[in-house]
CSV table of C-alpha atoms in Angstrom, one decimal:
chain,number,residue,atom,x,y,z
N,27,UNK,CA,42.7,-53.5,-20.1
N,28,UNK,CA,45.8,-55.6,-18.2
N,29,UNK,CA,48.0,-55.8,-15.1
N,30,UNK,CA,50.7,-53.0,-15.4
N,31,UNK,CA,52.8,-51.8,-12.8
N,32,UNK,CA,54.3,-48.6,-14.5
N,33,UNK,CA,52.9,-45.9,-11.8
N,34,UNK,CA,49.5,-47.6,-11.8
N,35,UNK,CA,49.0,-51.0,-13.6
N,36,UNK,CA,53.3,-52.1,-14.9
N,37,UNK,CA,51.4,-55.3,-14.1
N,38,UNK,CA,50.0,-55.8,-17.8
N,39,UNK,CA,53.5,-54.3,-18.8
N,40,UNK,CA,55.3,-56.8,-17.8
N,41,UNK,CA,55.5,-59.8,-20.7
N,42,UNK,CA,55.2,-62.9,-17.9
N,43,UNK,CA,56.8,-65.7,-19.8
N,44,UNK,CA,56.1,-68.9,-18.0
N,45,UNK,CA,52.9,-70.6,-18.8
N,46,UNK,CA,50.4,-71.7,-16.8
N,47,UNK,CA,50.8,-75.1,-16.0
N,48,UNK,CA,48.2,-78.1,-15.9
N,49,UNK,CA,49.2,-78.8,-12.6
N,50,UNK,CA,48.4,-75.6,-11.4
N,51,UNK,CA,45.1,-75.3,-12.9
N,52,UNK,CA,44.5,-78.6,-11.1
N,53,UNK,CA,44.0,-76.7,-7.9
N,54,UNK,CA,41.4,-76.7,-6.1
N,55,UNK,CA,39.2,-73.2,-6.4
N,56,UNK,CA,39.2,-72.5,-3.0
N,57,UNK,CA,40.6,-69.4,-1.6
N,58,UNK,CA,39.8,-70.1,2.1
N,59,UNK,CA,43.1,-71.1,3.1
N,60,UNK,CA,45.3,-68.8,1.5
N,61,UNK,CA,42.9,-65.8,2.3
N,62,UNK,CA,43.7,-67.0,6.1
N,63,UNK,CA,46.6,-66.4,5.5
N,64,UNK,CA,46.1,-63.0,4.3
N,65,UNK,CA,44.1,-61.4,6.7
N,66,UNK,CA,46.8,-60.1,9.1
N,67,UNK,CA,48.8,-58.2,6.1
N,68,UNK,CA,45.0,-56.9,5.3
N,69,UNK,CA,44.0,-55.9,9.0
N,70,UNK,CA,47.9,-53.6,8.6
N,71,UNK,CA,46.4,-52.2,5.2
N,72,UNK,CA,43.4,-51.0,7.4
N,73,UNK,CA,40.8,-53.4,5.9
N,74,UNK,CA,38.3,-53.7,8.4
N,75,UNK,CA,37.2,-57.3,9.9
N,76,UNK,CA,33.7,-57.0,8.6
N,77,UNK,CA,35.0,-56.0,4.8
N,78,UNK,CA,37.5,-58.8,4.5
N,79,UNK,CA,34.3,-61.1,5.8
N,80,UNK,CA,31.5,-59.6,3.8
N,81,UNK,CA,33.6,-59.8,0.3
N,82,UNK,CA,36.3,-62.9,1.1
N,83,UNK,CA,33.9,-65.4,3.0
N,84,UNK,CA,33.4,-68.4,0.3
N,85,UNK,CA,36.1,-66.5,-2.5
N,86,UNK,CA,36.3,-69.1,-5.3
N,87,UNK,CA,39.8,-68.5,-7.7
N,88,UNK,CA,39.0,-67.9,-11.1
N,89,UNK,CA,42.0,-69.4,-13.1
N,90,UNK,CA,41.1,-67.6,-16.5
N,91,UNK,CA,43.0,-64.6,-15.0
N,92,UNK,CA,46.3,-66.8,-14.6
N,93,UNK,CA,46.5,-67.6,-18.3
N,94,UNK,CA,45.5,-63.9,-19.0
N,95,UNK,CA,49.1,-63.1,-17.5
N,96,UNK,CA,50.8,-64.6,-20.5
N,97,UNK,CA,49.3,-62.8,-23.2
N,98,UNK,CA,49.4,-59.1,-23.6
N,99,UNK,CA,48.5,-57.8,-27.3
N,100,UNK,CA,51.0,-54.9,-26.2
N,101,UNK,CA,53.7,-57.7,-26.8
N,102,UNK,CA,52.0,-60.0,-28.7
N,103,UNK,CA,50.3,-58.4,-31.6
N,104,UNK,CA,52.2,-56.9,-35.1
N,105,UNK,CA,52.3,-53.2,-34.8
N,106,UNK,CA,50.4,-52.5,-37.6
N,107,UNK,CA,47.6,-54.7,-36.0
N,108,UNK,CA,47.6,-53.0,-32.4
N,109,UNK,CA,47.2,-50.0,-34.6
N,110,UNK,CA,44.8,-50.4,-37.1
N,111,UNK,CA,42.4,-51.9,-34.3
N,112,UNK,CA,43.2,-48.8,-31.5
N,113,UNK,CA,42.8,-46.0,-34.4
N,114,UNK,CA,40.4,-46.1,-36.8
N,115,UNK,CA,38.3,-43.5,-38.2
N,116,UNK,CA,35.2,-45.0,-36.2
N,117,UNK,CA,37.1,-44.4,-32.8
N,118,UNK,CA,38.2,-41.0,-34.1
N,119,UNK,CA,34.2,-40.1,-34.7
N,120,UNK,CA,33.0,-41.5,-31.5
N,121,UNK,CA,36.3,-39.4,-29.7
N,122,UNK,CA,34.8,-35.9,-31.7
N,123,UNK,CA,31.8,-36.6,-30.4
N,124,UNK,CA,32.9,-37.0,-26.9
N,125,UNK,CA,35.0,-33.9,-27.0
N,126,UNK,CA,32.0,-31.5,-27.8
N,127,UNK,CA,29.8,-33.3,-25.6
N,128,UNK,CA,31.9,-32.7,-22.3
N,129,UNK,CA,33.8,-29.3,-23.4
N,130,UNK,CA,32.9,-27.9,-20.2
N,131,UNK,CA,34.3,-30.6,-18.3
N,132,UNK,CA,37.7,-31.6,-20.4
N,133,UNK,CA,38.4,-27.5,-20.6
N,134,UNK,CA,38.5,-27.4,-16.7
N,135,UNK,CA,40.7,-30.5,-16.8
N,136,UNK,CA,42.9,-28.5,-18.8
N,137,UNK,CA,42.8,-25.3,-16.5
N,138,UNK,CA,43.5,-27.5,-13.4
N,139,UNK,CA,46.3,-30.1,-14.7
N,140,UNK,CA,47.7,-28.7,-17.9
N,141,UNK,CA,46.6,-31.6,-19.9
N,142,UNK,CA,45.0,-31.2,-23.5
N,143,UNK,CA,41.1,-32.4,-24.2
N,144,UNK,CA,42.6,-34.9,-27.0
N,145,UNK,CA,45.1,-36.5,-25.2
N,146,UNK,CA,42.6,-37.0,-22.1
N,147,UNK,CA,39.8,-38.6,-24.6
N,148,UNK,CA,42.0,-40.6,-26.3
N,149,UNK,CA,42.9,-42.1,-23.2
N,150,UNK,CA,39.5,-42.7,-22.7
N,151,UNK,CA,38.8,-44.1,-26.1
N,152,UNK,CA,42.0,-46.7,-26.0
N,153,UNK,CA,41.5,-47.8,-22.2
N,154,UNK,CA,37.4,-48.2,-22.7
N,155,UNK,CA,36.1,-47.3,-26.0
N,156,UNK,CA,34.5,-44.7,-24.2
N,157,UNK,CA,33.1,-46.7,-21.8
N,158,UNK,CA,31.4,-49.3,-23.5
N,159,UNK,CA,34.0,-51.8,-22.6
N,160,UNK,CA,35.0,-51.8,-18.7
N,161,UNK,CA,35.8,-55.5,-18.4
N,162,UNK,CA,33.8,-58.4,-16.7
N,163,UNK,CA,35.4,-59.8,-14.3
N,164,UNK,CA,34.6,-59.4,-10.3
N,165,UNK,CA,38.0,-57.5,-8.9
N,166,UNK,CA,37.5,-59.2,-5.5
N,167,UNK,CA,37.4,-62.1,-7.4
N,168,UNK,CA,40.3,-61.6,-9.8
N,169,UNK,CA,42.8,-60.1,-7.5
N,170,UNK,CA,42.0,-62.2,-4.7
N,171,UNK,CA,42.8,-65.3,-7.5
N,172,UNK,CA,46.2,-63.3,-8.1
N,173,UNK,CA,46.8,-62.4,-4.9
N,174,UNK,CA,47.3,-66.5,-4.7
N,175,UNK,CA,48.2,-68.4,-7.7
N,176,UNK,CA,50.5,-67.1,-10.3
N,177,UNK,CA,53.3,-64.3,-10.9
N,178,UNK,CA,53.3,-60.8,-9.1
N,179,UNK,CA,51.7,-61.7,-5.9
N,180,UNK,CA,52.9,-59.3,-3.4
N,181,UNK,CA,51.5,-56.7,-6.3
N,182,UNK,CA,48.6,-58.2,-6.5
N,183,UNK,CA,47.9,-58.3,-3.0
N,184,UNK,CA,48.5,-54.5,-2.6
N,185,UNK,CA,45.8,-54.0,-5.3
N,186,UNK,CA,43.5,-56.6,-3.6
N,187,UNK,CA,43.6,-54.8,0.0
N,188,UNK,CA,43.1,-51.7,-2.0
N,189,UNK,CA,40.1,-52.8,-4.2
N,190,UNK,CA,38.6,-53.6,-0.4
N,191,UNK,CA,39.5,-50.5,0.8
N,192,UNK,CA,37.0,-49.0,-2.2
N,193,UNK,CA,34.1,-50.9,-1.2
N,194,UNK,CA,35.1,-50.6,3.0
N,195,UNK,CA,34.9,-46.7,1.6
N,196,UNK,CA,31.4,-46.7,-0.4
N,197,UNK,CA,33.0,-45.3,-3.5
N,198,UNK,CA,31.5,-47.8,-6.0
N,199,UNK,CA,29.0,-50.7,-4.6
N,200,UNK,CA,30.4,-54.4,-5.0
N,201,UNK,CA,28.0,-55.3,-7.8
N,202,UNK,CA,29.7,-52.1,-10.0
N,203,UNK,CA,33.3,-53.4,-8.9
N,204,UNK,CA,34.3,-55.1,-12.0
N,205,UNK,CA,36.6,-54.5,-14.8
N,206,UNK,CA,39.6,-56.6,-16.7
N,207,UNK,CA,41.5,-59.4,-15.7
N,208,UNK,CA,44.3,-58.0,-13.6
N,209,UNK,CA,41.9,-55.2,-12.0
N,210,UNK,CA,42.1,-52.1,-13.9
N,211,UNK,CA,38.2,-50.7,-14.3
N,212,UNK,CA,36.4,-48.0,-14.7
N,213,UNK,CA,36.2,-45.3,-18.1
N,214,UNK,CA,40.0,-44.9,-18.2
N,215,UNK,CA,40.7,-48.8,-16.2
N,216,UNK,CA,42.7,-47.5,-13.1
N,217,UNK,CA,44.1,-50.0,-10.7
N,218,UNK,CA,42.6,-50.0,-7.4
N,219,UNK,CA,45.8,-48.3,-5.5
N,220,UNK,CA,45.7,-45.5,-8.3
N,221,UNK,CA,42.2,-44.8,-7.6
N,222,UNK,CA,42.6,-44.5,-3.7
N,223,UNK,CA,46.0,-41.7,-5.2
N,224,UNK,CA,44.6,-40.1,-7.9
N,225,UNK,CA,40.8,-40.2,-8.6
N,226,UNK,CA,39.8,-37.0,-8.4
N,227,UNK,CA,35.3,-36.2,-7.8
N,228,UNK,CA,35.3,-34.0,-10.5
N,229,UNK,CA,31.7,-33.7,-11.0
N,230,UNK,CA,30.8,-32.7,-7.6
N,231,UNK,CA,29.1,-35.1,-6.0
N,232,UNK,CA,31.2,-35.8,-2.9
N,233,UNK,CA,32.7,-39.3,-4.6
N,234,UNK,CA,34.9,-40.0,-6.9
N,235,UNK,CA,33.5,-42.7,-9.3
N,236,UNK,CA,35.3,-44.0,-12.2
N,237,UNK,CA,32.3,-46.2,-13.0
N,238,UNK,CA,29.5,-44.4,-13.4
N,239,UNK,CA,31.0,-40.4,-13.9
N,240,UNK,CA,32.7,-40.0,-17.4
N,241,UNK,CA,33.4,-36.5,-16.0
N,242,UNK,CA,35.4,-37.9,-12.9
N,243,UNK,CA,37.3,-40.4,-14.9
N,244,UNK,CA,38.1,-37.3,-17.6
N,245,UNK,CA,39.2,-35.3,-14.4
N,246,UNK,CA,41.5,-38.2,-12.5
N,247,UNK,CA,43.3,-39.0,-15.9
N,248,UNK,CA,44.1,-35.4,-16.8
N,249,UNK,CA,45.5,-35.9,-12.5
N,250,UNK,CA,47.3,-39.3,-13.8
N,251,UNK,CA,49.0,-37.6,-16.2
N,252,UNK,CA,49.9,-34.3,-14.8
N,253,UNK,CA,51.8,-36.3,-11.9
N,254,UNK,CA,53.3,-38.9,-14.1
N,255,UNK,CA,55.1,-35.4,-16.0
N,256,UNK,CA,53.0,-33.9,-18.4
N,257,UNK,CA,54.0,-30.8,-19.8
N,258,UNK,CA,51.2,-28.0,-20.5
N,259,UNK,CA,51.9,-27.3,-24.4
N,260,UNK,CA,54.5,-29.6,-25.3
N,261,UNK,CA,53.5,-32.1,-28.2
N,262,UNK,CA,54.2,-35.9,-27.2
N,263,UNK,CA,56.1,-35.6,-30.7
N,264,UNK,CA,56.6,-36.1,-33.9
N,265,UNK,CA,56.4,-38.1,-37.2
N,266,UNK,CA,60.0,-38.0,-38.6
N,267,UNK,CA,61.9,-38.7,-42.3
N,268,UNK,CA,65.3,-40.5,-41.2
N,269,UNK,CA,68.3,-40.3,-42.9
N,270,UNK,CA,69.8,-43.4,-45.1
N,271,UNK,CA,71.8,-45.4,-43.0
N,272,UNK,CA,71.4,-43.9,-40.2
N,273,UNK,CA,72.3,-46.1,-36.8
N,274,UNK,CA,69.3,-47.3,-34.6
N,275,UNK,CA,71.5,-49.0,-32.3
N,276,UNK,CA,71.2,-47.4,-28.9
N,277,UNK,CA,68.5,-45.4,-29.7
N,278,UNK,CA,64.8,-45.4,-28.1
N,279,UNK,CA,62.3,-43.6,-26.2
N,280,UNK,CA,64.6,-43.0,-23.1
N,281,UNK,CA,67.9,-42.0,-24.8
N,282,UNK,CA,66.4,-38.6,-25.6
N,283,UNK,CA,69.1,-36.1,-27.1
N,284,UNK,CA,68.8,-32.2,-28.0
N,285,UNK,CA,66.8,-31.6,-31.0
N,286,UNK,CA,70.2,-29.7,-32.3
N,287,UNK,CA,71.6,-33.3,-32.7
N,288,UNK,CA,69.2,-34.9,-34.9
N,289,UNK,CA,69.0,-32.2,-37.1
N,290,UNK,CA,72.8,-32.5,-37.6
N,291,UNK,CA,72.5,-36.4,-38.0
N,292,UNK,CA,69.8,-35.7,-40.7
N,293,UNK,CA,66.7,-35.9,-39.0
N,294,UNK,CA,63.8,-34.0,-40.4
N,295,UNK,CA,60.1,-33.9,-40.0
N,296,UNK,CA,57.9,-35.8,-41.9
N,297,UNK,CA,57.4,-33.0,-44.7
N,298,UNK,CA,61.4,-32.7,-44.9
N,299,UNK,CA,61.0,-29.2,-42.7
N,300,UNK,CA,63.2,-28.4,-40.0
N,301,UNK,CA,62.8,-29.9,-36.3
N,302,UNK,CA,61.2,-27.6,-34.4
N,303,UNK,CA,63.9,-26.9,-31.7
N,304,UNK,CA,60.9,-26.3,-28.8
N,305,UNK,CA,60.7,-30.1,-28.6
N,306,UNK,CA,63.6,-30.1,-26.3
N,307,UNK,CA,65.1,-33.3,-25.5
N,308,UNK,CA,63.5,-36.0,-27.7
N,309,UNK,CA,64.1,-39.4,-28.2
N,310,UNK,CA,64.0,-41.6,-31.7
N,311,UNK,CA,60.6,-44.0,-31.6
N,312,UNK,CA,60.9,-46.6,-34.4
N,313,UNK,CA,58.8,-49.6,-33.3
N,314,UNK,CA,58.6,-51.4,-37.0
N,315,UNK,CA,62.2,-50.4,-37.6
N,316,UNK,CA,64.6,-48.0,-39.9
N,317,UNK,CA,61.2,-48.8,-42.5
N,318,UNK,CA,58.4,-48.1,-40.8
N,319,UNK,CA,57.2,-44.9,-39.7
N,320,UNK,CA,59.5,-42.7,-37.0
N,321,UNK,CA,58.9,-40.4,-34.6
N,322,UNK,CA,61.2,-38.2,-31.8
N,323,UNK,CA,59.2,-38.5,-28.9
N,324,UNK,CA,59.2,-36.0,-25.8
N,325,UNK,CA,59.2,-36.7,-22.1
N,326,UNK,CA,54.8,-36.2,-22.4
N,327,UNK,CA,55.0,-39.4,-24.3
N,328,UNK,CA,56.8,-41.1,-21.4
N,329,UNK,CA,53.6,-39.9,-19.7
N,330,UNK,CA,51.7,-41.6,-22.1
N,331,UNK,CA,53.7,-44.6,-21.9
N,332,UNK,CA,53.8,-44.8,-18.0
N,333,UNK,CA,49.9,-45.4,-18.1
N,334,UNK,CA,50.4,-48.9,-19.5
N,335,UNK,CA,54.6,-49.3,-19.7
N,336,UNK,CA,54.1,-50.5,-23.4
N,337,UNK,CA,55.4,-47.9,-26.5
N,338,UNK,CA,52.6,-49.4,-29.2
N,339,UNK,CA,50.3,-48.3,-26.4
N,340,UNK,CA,51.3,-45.4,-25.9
N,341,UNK,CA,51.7,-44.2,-29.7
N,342,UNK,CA,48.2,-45.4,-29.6
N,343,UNK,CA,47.1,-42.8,-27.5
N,344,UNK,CA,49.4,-40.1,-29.1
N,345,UNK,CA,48.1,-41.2,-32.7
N,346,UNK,CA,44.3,-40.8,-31.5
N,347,UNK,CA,45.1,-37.6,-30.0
N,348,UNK,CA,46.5,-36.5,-33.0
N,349,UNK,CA,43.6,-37.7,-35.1
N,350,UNK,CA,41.1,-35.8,-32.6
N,351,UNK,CA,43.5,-32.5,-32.9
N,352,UNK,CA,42.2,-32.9,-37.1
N,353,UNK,CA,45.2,-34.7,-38.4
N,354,UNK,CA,45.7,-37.6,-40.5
N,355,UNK,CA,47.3,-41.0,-40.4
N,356,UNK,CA,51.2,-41.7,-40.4
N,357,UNK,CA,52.8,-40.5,-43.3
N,358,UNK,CA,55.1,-43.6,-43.5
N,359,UNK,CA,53.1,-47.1,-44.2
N,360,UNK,CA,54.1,-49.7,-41.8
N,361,UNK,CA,56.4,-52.1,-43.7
N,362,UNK,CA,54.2,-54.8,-44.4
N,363,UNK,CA,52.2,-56.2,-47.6
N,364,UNK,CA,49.5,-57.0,-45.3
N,365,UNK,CA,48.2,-54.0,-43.3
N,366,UNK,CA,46.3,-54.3,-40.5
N,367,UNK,CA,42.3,-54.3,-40.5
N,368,UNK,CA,40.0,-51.7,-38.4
N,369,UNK,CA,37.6,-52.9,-36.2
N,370,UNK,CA,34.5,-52.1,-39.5
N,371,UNK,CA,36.8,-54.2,-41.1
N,372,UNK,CA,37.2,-57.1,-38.6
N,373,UNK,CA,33.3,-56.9,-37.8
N,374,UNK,CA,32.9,-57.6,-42.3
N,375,UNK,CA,35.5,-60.3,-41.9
N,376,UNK,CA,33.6,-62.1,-39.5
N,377,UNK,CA,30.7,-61.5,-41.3
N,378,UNK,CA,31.7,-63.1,-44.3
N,379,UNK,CA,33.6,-65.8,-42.3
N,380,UNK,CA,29.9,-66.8,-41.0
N,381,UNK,CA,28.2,-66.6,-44.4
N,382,UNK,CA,31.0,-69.6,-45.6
N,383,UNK,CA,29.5,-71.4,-42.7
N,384,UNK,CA,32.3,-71.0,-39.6
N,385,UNK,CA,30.7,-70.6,-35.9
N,386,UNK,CA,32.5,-68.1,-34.5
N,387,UNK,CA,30.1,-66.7,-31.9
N,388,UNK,CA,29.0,-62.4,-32.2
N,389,UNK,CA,29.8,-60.6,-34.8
N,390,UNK,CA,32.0,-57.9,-32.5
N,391,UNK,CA,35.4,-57.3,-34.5
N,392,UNK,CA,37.1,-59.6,-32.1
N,393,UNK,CA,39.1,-61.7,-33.8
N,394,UNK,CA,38.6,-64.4,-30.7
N,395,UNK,CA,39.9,-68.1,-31.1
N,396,UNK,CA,37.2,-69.3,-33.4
N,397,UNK,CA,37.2,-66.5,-35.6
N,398,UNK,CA,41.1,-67.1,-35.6
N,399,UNK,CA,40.1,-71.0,-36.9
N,400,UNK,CA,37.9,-70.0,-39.1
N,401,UNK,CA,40.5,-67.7,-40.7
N,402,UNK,CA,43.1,-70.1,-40.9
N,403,UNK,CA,40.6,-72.8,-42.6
N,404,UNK,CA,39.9,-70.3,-45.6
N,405,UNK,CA,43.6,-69.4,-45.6
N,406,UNK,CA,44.3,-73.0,-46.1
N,407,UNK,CA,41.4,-73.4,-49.1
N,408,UNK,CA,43.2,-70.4,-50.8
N,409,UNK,CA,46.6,-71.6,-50.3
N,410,UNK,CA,48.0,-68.7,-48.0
N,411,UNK,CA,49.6,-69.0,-45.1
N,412,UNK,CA,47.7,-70.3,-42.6
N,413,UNK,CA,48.9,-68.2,-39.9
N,414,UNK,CA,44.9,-67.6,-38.8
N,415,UNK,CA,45.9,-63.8,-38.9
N,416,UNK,CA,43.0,-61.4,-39.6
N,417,UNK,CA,44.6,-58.9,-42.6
N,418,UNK,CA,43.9,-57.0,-45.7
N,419,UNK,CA,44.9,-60.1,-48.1
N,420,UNK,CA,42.4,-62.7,-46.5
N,421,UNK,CA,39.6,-59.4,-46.5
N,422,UNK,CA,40.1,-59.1,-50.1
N,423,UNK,CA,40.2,-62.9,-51.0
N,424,UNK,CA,37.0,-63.6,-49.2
N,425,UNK,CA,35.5,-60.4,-50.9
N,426,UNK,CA,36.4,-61.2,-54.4
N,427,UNK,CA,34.8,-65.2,-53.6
């Protein structure tokens, strides 16, 4: 989920940094005014009269979605965390299964926009868990609340007029027009504007529909890709053994240099071979430092990365493809002596948080505010850190009591 306006949502990229304040929530909920306001900037975006008055009439704010623009797990979460949630070996089954079952479908994708099966469902499994999560919230409602209060409203606005444009259109009725916070939805959560560019009816039908068509959503993300640069047959890259001492400074995704280089600055791959010198221009990935694991990365992960404009997101993506091609984890462990828990994992944690008596709501493997309190209660009783972090050592301590 997430605002991102990077090509289609760097919205949720983008790490807003001032709170939202008590005044503001104050407010009243009423959009009338400000959607007043609105309407001639709408009528020039060719939203009809009777759209904007079917969908806007009576628009209340909901001022969840404000707060929501200050937290982004992207940003916000350890690595190892993001990781261990995104990739387990539950979401690698489920994305097998989902490979054989639309082979027909994700091999035409292929044929069409030169984008791999894997790298297409792992899309779908980190945006969606394969559809099972699209998000809750009303995008008329949510964009029309960001379209007024908050950060990014002249973004917000364009993706407003556009989610109206989808209903003015009959793509998806207004009842099946919801999805996260900052208005991505469907299987693989495009923004509004990137629907009306990119979707793709790939089933046939005479619509595209992101909501209720797997295969149209598998279609318009193989699309997404191909235009953000994707390369038919080039890895996104690969796992890497650095050199001691070598210099991270300067070095990233973007400052990509001839494989040739790396080699003569030490580089290997993972298994101490040689770099394969097909990887072209590849930049150095290290996103838990000179000790964590490393990868040189090609310009198809800056395809990856331009579908959310966050690097742990998009090594996501490229580590469930991977996972769905038949390979294994990282070969480096993250540097930290408390790794990250899967979502089995969370779901047994919460379990056995509830058995010691804390209300924290579903069993789901989110580790929400209450399971958070609950966590750090116990951590205080065993005289950790209370940090209210969900890991491996406060797993193992509530196991072994």
């Amino acid at each position: 989920m997430k605002p991102k306006f990077s090509l289609h949502r760097r919205a949720a990229a983008c790490m807003v940094l001032v709170l939202a304040t008590p005044a503001a929530m104050a407010q009243s909920t009423d959009l009338s005014a400000c959607m007043a306001e609105l309407r001639p900037a709408a009528r020039t975006g060719k939203v009809s009269d009777a759209t904007w008055a079917r969908h806007t009439a009576g628009l209340q704010a909901d001022f969840s979605v404000i707060e929501k623009l200050n937290f982004q797990p992207e940003f916000r979460t350890a690595i190892w965390d993001y990781m261990s949630a995104l990739v387990d070996e539950e979401r690698v089954a489920d994305g097998a299964a989902r490979l054989a079952q639309h082979r027909p479908a994700l091999a035409r994708a292929e044929e069409r926009f030169g984008v791999d099966p894997a790298t297409v469902v792992a899309v779908w499994g980190v945006e969606s868990n394969f559809g099972q999560t699209f998000g809750k919230y009303p995008l008329v409602q949510a964009l029309g609340t960001l379209s007024c209060h908050g950060r990014r409203q002249s973004y917000f606005r364009g993706e407003f007029f556009a989610a109206l444009r989808i209903l003015q259109a009959g793509h998806i009725a207004p009842e099946r027009l919801v999805g996260s916070w900052a208005g991505a939805f469907g299987h693989t959560q495009f923004m509004p504007s990137t629907f009306e560019r990119l979707a793709v009816d790939f089933d046939g039908d005479g619509r595209a529909d992101l909501m209720d068509s797997s295969v149209d959503a598998l279609g318009s993300t193989a699309n997404f890709l191909a235009r953000a640069g994707w390369q038919r047959g080039l890895p996104w890259g690969i796992e890497v053994k650095l050199p001691a001492g070598l210099s991270l400074a300067g070095e990233g995704r973007r400052s990509k240099r001839p494989v040739s280089e790396w080699t003569a600055r030490g580089v290997r791959r993972i298994d101490g071979a040689a770099l394969p010198e097909s990887l072209g221009h590849v930049g150095l990935l290290t996103l838990a430092g000179a000790n964590g694991p490393a990868f040189l990365v090609t310009r198809n992960f800056d395809a990856l990365y331009s579908y959310n404009a966050a690097e742990s997101y998009g090594l996501a993506i490229a580590h469930l493809s991977d996972r769905l091609r038949g390979g294994g984890p990282f070969a480096t462990p993250w540097p930290t002596d408390d790794a990250g828990l899967s979502r089995a994992e969370r779901r047994e944690l919460q379990g056995l948080l509830t058995m010691r008596g804390h209300d924290i709501g579903p069993v789901d493997g989110m580790l929400g505010d209450a399971s958070r309190q609950a966590i750090r209660a116990e951590q205080q009783r065993l005289g950790h850190e209370a940090n209210g972090r969900g890991g491996q050592k406060i797993l193992k301590a509530l196991r072994g009591s």
